[in-house]
Amino acid sequence: MKRPLLDVVAEVLVAQPGASLAEVAEAAGISRTTLHKHYATREELVRAVGVRVTDIWEQAVERVAKEPGTEAGLRQLLAAMIESGPQLTFLWRNPALDADEELTRRYIDVERRCLAVLDRARSRGLLAASATNWWLLQTMYSLVYTAAEAIEAGKLAPLDAPDLVLSTLLHGLGGPIAGAAGDGTPGEADAATATAATTSSPTAS
Amino acid sequence: MKRPLLDVVAEVLVAQPGASLAEVAEAAGISRTTLHKHYATREELVRAVGVRVTDIWEQAVERVAKEPGTEAGLRQLLAAMIESGPQLTFLWRNPALDADEELTRRYIDVERRCLAVLDRARSRGLLAASATNWWLLQTMYSLVYTAAEAIEAGKLAPLDAPDLVLSTLLHGLGGPIAGAAGDGTPGEADAATATAATTSSPTAS
DNA sequence: ATAGTTCTGAACATGACTGTTCCGTCCGGT
DNA sequence: ACCGGACGGAACAGTCATGTTCAGAACTAT
């Protein structure tokens, strides 16, 4: 019942980065005055959430950092990222946090760990040697973000997401001519690219 | 010298959606009072920009809507989207605009046109039959968005972007085992996946 | 029970943004 | 020279979020 304050605060701010302190306090079940006693200013609070989110992100990557560069290893990495997807966007969309030295240092460090897994996969021929590390990361981030958002919107089953993202990342959405592995049997497809949402309902956001 | 007011306003608001009306007015070279005379409330202004952005997006798609579902056709679609990338994010990130009936109607309509091109490509076997329309669109959007942001950050040459996105969308970033087309010769690679940025410099956002 | 900590509610000051009003100015057309 | 419309500058009221203060309630440990 007595969830740590930072937990609730982070949850609220991640969901609504523009929430007022009054809303945050109310969601946490404390008065605004008390909230101010824990975090003197909004900046301080945002930073605390940033640190916590980085913690989560760090642990998630740590958990899979030792995975070999196999397809299963990649899948685990993606699953971990998707799981903490909403939290990550909090980091990405907070220019204020870029000013924090320690935070960006840690962020870069975690990113390095990610790249290590990716490099391992690349050395096994699982990833294209021609793909830039930078573009690889960006693509991964954007797919993960999209998947996380889709899950939140109820358009994608959490269990399907990692496979879908992995398949898309590795093979793209190209047809069987270019997309399927070398062997023949073009009838079986990827088995993960489908099974998304029933309705298409293409709305903004 | 006498650029239409809406042009400047849109430019500012697209770049900084949170800009105050004073900032917008100053950027437009007019007084805040005058700005209010053109657009009574901020909501009205945002909507006007939304309409204009939709116009641009509509024209861009219209320009390539008749392209056949070939790889070149897809490339044109992607190029058009990347070009108006920043403007699109203005639509995506403005929940207030979702309330506007006409706007969402037009948006869905444009999206349908996009899907038409994609469907044509799919029927030619260029896109996987198993890929959901929905996930296809999402993936395209996210790659386009990422590329547009990268261009703005100077990390990606505008001319390279469409090919890079197209290649990633069709074949993914998987290794030559799964990524290259059916023929052998694993040495030649995709010729588009590389040539991005020199430094990796993995910073947030 | 008592002392000390923690939380609360209310109030206040401040600053930013928005929307509005009023009046003077500038400029083009007649 | 005159008129009408558009623009500018200044001021004002209203709203909202933030940060601060303070007196009192609630709770805890001894």
mmCIF file of C-alpha atoms in Angstrom, chain B residues 43-166:
data_model
loop_
_atom_site.group_PDB
_atom_site.id
_atom_site.type_symbol
_atom_site.label_atom_id
_atom_site.label_comp_id
_atom_site.label_asym_id
_atom_site.label_seq_id
_atom_site.Cartn_x
_atom_site.Cartn_y
_atom_site.Cartn_z
ATOM 1 C CA GLU B 43 -6.351 27.478 -30.432
ATOM 2 C CA GLU B 44 -7.456 29.157 -33.622
ATOM 3 C CA LEU B 45 -3.868 29.761 -34.574
ATOM 4 C CA VAL B 46 -2.810 26.211 -33.895
ATOM 5 C CA ARG B 47 -5.685 24.965 -35.945
ATOM 6 C CA ALA B 48 -4.717 27.224 -38.855
ATOM 7 C CA VAL B 49 -1.215 25.830 -38.738
ATOM 8 C CA GLY B 50 -2.660 22.345 -38.559
ATOM 9 C CA VAL B 51 -4.688 22.979 -41.683
ATOM 10 C CA ARG B 52 -1.691 24.370 -43.479
ATOM 11 C CA VAL B 53 0.493 21.446 -42.482
ATOM 12 C CA THR B 54 -2.197 19.090 -43.675
ATOM 13 C CA ASP B 55 -2.248 20.968 -46.968
ATOM 14 C CA ILE B 56 1.458 20.445 -47.404
ATOM 15 C CA TRP B 57 1.233 16.799 -46.437
ATOM 16 C CA GLU B 58 -1.699 16.338 -48.780
ATOM 17 C CA GLN B 59 0.072 17.930 -51.712
ATOM 18 C CA ALA B 60 3.200 15.937 -51.054
ATOM 19 C CA VAL B 61 1.278 12.685 -51.172
ATOM 20 C CA GLU B 62 -0.819 13.835 -54.084
ATOM 21 C CA ARG B 63 2.370 14.423 -56.002
ATOM 22 C CA VAL B 64 3.368 10.783 -55.729
ATOM 23 C CA ALA B 65 0.001 9.116 -55.324
ATOM 24 C CA LYS B 66 -0.022 8.018 -58.928
ATOM 25 C CA GLU B 67 3.353 6.417 -58.742
ATOM 26 C CA PRO B 68 3.251 2.729 -59.447
ATOM 27 C CA GLY B 69 4.073 0.342 -56.660
ATOM 28 C CA THR B 70 7.647 0.004 -57.738
ATOM 29 C CA GLU B 71 10.698 0.563 -55.649
ATOM 30 C CA ALA B 72 11.162 3.953 -57.279
ATOM 31 C CA GLY B 73 7.558 4.799 -56.494
ATOM 32 C CA LEU B 74 8.028 3.916 -52.858
ATOM 33 C CA ARG B 75 11.181 5.931 -52.786
ATOM 34 C CA GLN B 76 9.299 8.970 -54.014
ATOM 35 C CA LEU B 77 6.647 8.530 -51.374
ATOM 36 C CA LEU B 78 9.274 8.289 -48.678
ATOM 37 C CA ALA B 79 11.134 11.288 -50.015
ATOM 38 C CA ALA B 80 7.958 13.324 -49.940
ATOM 39 C CA MET B 81 7.241 12.262 -46.398
ATOM 40 C CA ILE B 82 10.737 12.937 -45.171
ATOM 41 C CA GLU B 83 10.658 16.352 -46.713
ATOM 42 C CA SER B 84 7.573 17.303 -44.743
ATOM 43 C CA GLY B 85 8.656 15.293 -41.731
ATOM 44 C CA PRO B 86 8.911 18.049 -39.121
ATOM 45 C CA GLN B 87 5.527 19.370 -40.130
ATOM 46 C CA LEU B 88 3.972 15.959 -39.746
ATOM 47 C CA THR B 89 5.199 15.647 -36.197
ATOM 48 C CA PHE B 90 3.280 18.818 -35.494
ATOM 49 C CA LEU B 91 0.115 16.947 -36.386
ATOM 50 C CA TRP B 92 1.075 13.835 -34.499
ATOM 51 C CA ARG B 93 1.932 15.600 -31.290
ATOM 52 C CA ASN B 94 -1.062 17.889 -31.076
ATOM 53 C CA PRO B 95 -3.852 16.059 -29.327
ATOM 54 C CA ALA B 96 -5.884 19.242 -29.608
ATOM 55 C CA LEU B 97 -6.046 18.768 -33.360
ATOM 56 C CA ASP B 98 -7.570 15.332 -33.039
ATOM 57 C CA ALA B 99 -10.738 17.047 -31.934
ATOM 58 C CA ASP B 100 -11.038 18.806 -35.266
ATOM 59 C CA GLU B 101 -13.331 16.738 -37.445
ATOM 60 C CA GLU B 102 -12.384 18.089 -40.832
ATOM 61 C CA LEU B 103 -8.706 17.809 -40.096
ATOM 62 C CA THR B 104 -8.796 14.182 -39.016
ATOM 63 C CA ARG B 105 -11.041 13.384 -41.948
ATOM 64 C CA ARG B 106 -8.519 14.836 -44.347
ATOM 65 C CA TYR B 107 -5.685 13.178 -42.479
ATOM 66 C CA ILE B 108 -7.269 9.774 -42.762
ATOM 67 C CA ASP B 109 -7.917 10.458 -46.410
ATOM 68 C CA VAL B 110 -4.273 11.218 -47.083
ATOM 69 C CA GLU B 111 -3.289 8.168 -45.142
ATOM 70 C CA ARG B 112 -5.561 6.133 -47.367
ATOM 71 C CA ARG B 113 -3.715 7.436 -50.396
ATOM 72 C CA CYS B 114 -0.448 6.338 -48.836
ATOM 73 C CA LEU B 115 -1.861 2.934 -48.207
ATOM 74 C CA ALA B 116 -2.956 2.745 -51.815
ATOM 75 C CA VAL B 117 0.617 3.134 -52.957
ATOM 76 C CA LEU B 118 1.752 0.609 -50.401
ATOM 77 C CA ASP B 119 -0.926 -1.854 -51.424
ATOM 78 C CA ARG B 120 0.142 -1.545 -55.008
ATOM 79 C CA ALA B 121 3.685 -2.320 -53.924
ATOM 80 C CA ARG B 122 2.454 -5.263 -51.935
ATOM 81 C CA SER B 123 0.537 -6.708 -54.821
ATOM 82 C CA ARG B 124 3.764 -6.657 -56.803
ATOM 83 C CA GLY B 125 5.472 -8.650 -54.103
ATOM 84 C CA LEU B 126 7.623 -5.735 -53.081
ATOM 85 C CA LEU B 127 6.120 -5.710 -49.621
ATOM 86 C CA ALA B 128 5.415 -8.727 -47.473
ATOM 87 C CA ALA B 129 1.862 -9.943 -47.732
ATOM 88 C CA SER B 130 1.973 -10.753 -44.037
ATOM 89 C CA ALA B 131 2.670 -7.189 -42.970
ATOM 90 C CA THR B 132 -0.338 -5.478 -41.452
ATOM 91 C CA ASN B 133 -1.318 -2.209 -43.042
ATOM 92 C CA TRP B 134 -1.263 -0.732 -39.633
ATOM 93 C CA TRP B 135 2.210 -1.840 -38.684
ATOM 94 C CA LEU B 136 3.453 -0.957 -42.122
ATOM 95 C CA LEU B 137 2.271 2.607 -41.696
ATOM 96 C CA GLN B 138 3.628 2.871 -38.188
ATOM 97 C CA THR B 139 7.007 1.607 -39.225
ATOM 98 C CA MET B 140 7.111 3.945 -42.168
ATOM 99 C CA TYR B 141 6.147 6.900 -40.014
ATOM 100 C CA SER B 142 8.711 6.138 -37.376
ATOM 101 C CA LEU B 143 11.522 5.689 -39.874
ATOM 102 C CA VAL B 144 10.534 8.829 -41.695
ATOM 103 C CA TYR B 145 10.379 10.732 -38.455
ATOM 104 C CA THR B 146 13.762 9.463 -37.386
ATOM 105 C CA ALA B 147 15.299 10.379 -40.716
ATOM 106 C CA ALA B 148 13.736 13.829 -40.690
ATOM 107 C CA GLU B 149 15.058 14.467 -37.208
ATOM 108 C CA ALA B 150 18.490 13.215 -38.215
ATOM 109 C CA ILE B 151 18.539 15.559 -41.168
ATOM 110 C CA GLU B 152 17.589 18.468 -38.983
ATOM 111 C CA ALA B 153 20.403 17.561 -36.621
ATOM 112 C CA GLY B 154 22.801 17.517 -39.504
ATOM 113 C CA LYS B 155 23.577 13.859 -39.025
ATOM 114 C CA LEU B 156 22.128 12.686 -42.275
ATOM 115 C CA ALA B 157 22.420 14.124 -45.753
ATOM 116 C CA PRO B 158 18.967 14.931 -47.153
ATOM 117 C CA LEU B 159 19.830 13.171 -50.379
ATOM 118 C CA ASP B 160 20.794 9.953 -48.619
ATOM 119 C CA ALA B 161 17.717 9.787 -46.445
ATOM 120 C CA PRO B 162 15.124 8.338 -48.826
ATOM 121 C CA ASP B 163 17.371 5.504 -49.942
ATOM 122 C CA LEU B 164 18.392 4.746 -46.394
ATOM 123 C CA VAL B 165 14.813 4.635 -45.177
ATOM 124 C CA LEU B 166 13.630 2.640 -48.161
#
